[in-house]
Amino acid sequence: KNQVEQSPQSLIILEGKNCTLQCNYTVSPFSNLRWYKQDTGRGPVSLTIMTFSENTKSNGRYTATLDADTKQSSLHITASQLSDSASYICVVSLYTGTASKLTFGTGTRLQVTL
Amino acid sequence: NAGVTQTPKFQVLKTGQSMTLQCAQDMNHEYMSWYRQDPGMGLRLIHYSVGAGITDQGEVPNGYNVSRSTTEDFPLRLLSAAPSQTSVYFCASRKRTETSYEQYFGPGTRLTVT
């Protein structure tokens, strides 16, 4: 069964600190991997998209890495800010030959505190 | 551009009632979809549409109907609401990019069925 597992489930860090969120997947054949940020009460917003040939992608203070061999991805947040408090969702795309199927992780809930 | 809009933002239904969740996008995207988000689970695809007049079932279509008469609108109908349909519903639209596609989510509708 194609799965996407994220860890930790939740995380609390102090403002200004760095953190790394993990995503392990079993989806195959793999097409691309996405990280989304979802603020409370809002829809997910795309942060990064990586194909199997890319091993890192940055978007400001967010840097995603991908190891397609071990089927692992991470999202590193540098110098966290209060506005980074949100859920971060890893999404893996499976290409069936005729359509893309997205498998969503359950997310990591990050809280940044003073 | 307003992006993807959804109405209502909140709704309470009694078991057996029917209703329509509205979704509209002003980006001229051909592909639109509906997801539900439940605690402890990743987003799950309900129905999707690749263009006006064309719809198809996703992962969890039972109890829901869709139609796509225009590019802009993609309403989701609950035929006879059940407590198991208590969830947050997200509409999304998608545009193709050079290497993949970019997906845009609406703000969500929180539905409670009593």
Tab-separated table of N, CA and C in Angstrom, chain B residues 44-99:
chain	number	residue	atom	x	y	z
B	44	ARG	N	-7.912	13.334	1.570
B	44	ARG	CA	-8.351	12.254	0.683
B	44	ARG	C	-9.204	12.826	-0.439
B	45	LEU	N	-8.967	12.349	-1.637
B	45	LEU	CA	-9.637	12.854	-2.830
B	45	LEU	C	-11.049	12.279	-2.930
B	46	ILE	N	-12.027	13.166	-3.111
B	46	ILE	CA	-13.420	12.741	-3.222
B	46	ILE	C	-13.813	12.597	-4.692
B	47	HIS	N	-13.731	13.685	-5.421
B	47	HIS	CA	-14.022	13.721	-6.851
B	47	HIS	C	-13.082	14.709	-7.517
B	48	TYR	N	-12.915	14.553	-8.810
B	48	TYR	CA	-12.116	15.522	-9.541
B	48	TYR	C	-12.693	15.723	-10.936
B	49	SER	N	-12.211	16.788	-11.581
B	49	SER	CA	-12.685	17.112	-12.926
B	49	SER	C	-11.511	17.629	-13.740
B	50	VAL	N	-11.364	17.122	-14.955
B	50	VAL	CA	-10.265	17.565	-15.816
B	50	VAL	C	-10.723	18.644	-16.789
B	51	GLY	N	-11.983	19.038	-16.699
B	51	GLY	CA	-12.483	20.104	-17.550
B	51	GLY	C	-13.994	20.131	-17.501
B	52	ALA	N	-14.568	21.186	-18.051
B	52	ALA	CA	-16.030	21.335	-18.042
B	52	ALA	C	-16.678	20.113	-18.692
B	53	GLY	N	-17.670	19.567	-18.006
B	53	GLY	CA	-18.402	18.416	-18.504
B	53	GLY	C	-17.793	17.073	-18.190
B	54	ILE	N	-16.610	17.062	-17.547
B	54	ILE	CA	-15.912	15.802	-17.267
B	54	ILE	C	-15.613	15.701	-15.783
B	55	THR	N	-16.142	14.659	-15.142
B	55	THR	CA	-15.843	14.432	-13.733
B	55	THR	C	-15.516	12.960	-13.520
B	56	ASP	N	-14.842	12.662	-12.425
B	56	ASP	CA	-14.501	11.287	-12.112
B	56	ASP	C	-14.365	11.129	-10.612
B	57	GLN	N	-14.446	9.876	-10.175
B	57	GLN	CA	-14.398	9.587	-8.747
B	57	GLN	C	-12.962	9.533	-8.250
B	58	GLY	N	-12.808	9.953	-7.001
B	58	GLY	CA	-11.524	9.823	-6.343
B	58	GLY	C	-11.519	8.629	-5.409
B	59	GLU	N	-10.837	8.810	-4.292
B	59	GLU	CA	-10.641	7.716	-3.340
B	59	GLU	C	-11.877	7.434	-2.488
B	60	VAL	N	-12.635	8.490	-2.131
B	60	VAL	CA	-13.773	8.338	-1.215
B	60	VAL	C	-15.014	9.040	-1.760
B	61	PRO	N	-15.590	8.565	-2.871
B	61	PRO	CA	-16.681	9.291	-3.529
B	61	PRO	C	-18.085	9.022	-2.976
B	62	ASN	N	-18.251	7.960	-2.184
B	62	ASN	CA	-19.599	7.562	-1.781
B	62	ASN	C	-20.279	8.638	-0.941
B	63	GLY	N	-21.531	8.953	-1.329
B	63	GLY	CA	-22.302	9.957	-0.606
B	63	GLY	C	-22.161	11.357	-1.160
B	64	TYR	N	-21.346	11.512	-2.203
B	64	TYR	CA	-21.088	12.830	-2.786
B	64	TYR	C	-21.332	12.791	-4.300
B	65	ASN	N	-21.845	13.904	-4.815
B	65	ASN	CA	-21.978	14.080	-6.256
B	65	ASN	C	-21.312	15.377	-6.680
B	66	VAL	N	-20.824	15.423	-7.898
B	66	VAL	CA	-20.264	16.648	-8.446
B	66	VAL	C	-20.759	16.835	-9.869
B	67	SER	N	-20.648	18.064	-10.345
B	67	SER	CA	-20.890	18.383	-11.743
B	67	SER	C	-19.945	19.510	-12.110
B	68	ARG	N	-19.690	19.678	-13.376
B	68	ARG	CA	-18.778	20.748	-13.831
B	68	ARG	C	-19.357	21.316	-15.124
B	69	SER	N	-20.229	22.302	-14.958
B	69	SER	CA	-20.865	22.897	-16.134
B	69	SER	C	-20.030	24.037	-16.708
B	70	THR	N	-19.163	24.637	-15.890
B	70	THR	CA	-18.292	25.704	-16.362
B	70	THR	C	-16.868	25.441	-15.883
B	71	THR	N	-15.897	26.101	-16.481
B	71	THR	CA	-14.517	25.977	-16.023
B	71	THR	C	-14.359	26.515	-14.611
B	72	GLU	N	-15.140	27.547	-14.255
B	72	GLU	CA	-14.933	28.243	-13.000
B	72	GLU	C	-15.489	27.512	-11.784
B	73	ASP	N	-16.594	26.801	-11.943
B	73	ASP	CA	-17.333	26.298	-10.786
B	73	ASP	C	-17.295	24.777	-10.679
B	74	PHE	N	-17.197	24.290	-9.455
B	74	PHE	CA	-17.149	22.842	-9.225
B	74	PHE	C	-17.827	22.555	-7.888
B	75	PRO	N	-19.153	22.514	-7.863
B	75	PRO	CA	-19.866	22.287	-6.605
B	75	PRO	C	-19.847	20.825	-6.176
B	76	LEU	N	-19.883	20.633	-4.875
B	76	LEU	CA	-19.925	19.282	-4.285
B	76	LEU	C	-21.252	19.127	-3.547
B	77	ARG	N	-22.005	18.107	-3.914
B	77	ARG	CA	-23.315	17.892	-3.291
B	77	ARG	C	-23.290	16.695	-2.357
B	78	LEU	N	-23.808	16.926	-1.158
B	78	LEU	CA	-24.032	15.833	-0.219
B	78	LEU	C	-25.491	15.435	-0.348
B	79	LEU	N	-25.728	14.205	-0.708
B	79	LEU	CA	-27.071	13.770	-1.052
B	79	LEU	C	-27.940	13.564	0.185
B	80	SER	N	-27.401	12.905	1.197
B	80	SER	CA	-28.120	12.630	2.444
B	80	SER	C	-27.048	12.561	3.530
B	81	ALA	N	-26.870	13.672	4.208
B	81	ALA	CA	-25.724	13.809	5.113
B	81	ALA	C	-25.729	12.762	6.217
B	82	ALA	N	-24.543	12.280	6.536
B	82	ALA	CA	-24.345	11.303	7.614
B	82	ALA	C	-23.264	11.833	8.548
B	83	PRO	N	-23.302	11.443	9.819
B	83	PRO	CA	-22.259	11.906	10.759
B	83	PRO	C	-20.841	11.602	10.274
B	84	SER	N	-20.663	10.534	9.497
B	84	SER	CA	-19.335	10.183	8.977
B	84	SER	C	-18.821	11.212	7.970
B	85	GLN	N	-19.691	12.098	7.526
B	85	GLN	CA	-19.271	13.141	6.594
B	85	GLN	C	-18.861	14.431	7.307
B	86	THR	N	-18.885	14.403	8.620
B	86	THR	CA	-18.330	15.513	9.386
B	86	THR	C	-16.838	15.598	9.070
B	87	SER	N	-16.413	16.749	8.553
B	87	SER	CA	-15.045	16.878	8.076
B	87	SER	C	-14.795	18.322	7.646
B	88	VAL	N	-13.565	18.583	7.242
B	88	VAL	CA	-13.244	19.840	6.587
B	88	VAL	C	-13.024	19.534	5.114
B	89	TYR	N	-13.704	20.266	4.257
B	89	TYR	CA	-13.665	20.005	2.832
B	89	TYR	C	-12.877	21.097	2.118
B	90	PHE	N	-11.941	20.657	1.280
B	90	PHE	CA	-11.131	21.591	0.518
B	90	PHE	C	-11.343	21.360	-0.966
B	91	CYS	N	-11.535	22.467	-1.662
B	91	CYS	CA	-11.564	22.456	-3.107
B	91	CYS	C	-10.192	22.913	-3.592
B	92	ALA	N	-9.739	22.389	-4.713
B	92	ALA	CA	-8.439	22.778	-5.251
B	92	ALA	C	-8.524	22.870	-6.760
B	93	SER	N	-7.687	23.723	-7.331
B	93	SER	CA	-7.539	23.760	-8.777
B	93	SER	C	-6.056	23.610	-9.101
B	94	ARG	N	-5.768	23.235	-10.322
B	94	ARG	CA	-4.405	22.876	-10.678
B	94	ARG	C	-4.046	23.474	-12.031
B	95	LYS	N	-2.799	23.934	-12.140
B	95	LYS	CA	-2.324	24.384	-13.446
B	95	LYS	C	-1.036	23.651	-13.765
B	96	ARG	N	-0.815	23.423	-15.037
B	96	ARG	CA	0.409	22.744	-15.449
B	96	ARG	C	1.584	23.718	-15.392
B	97	THR	N	2.746	23.191	-15.001
B	97	THR	CA	3.984	23.970	-15.055
B	97	THR	C	4.922	23.292	-16.043
B	98	GLU	N	6.137	23.796	-16.153
B	98	GLU	CA	7.076	23.207	-17.113
B	98	GLU	C	7.329	21.731	-16.838
B	99	THR	N	7.509	21.380	-15.585
B	99	THR	CA	7.898	20.010	-15.245
B	99	THR	C	6.795	19.224	-14.554
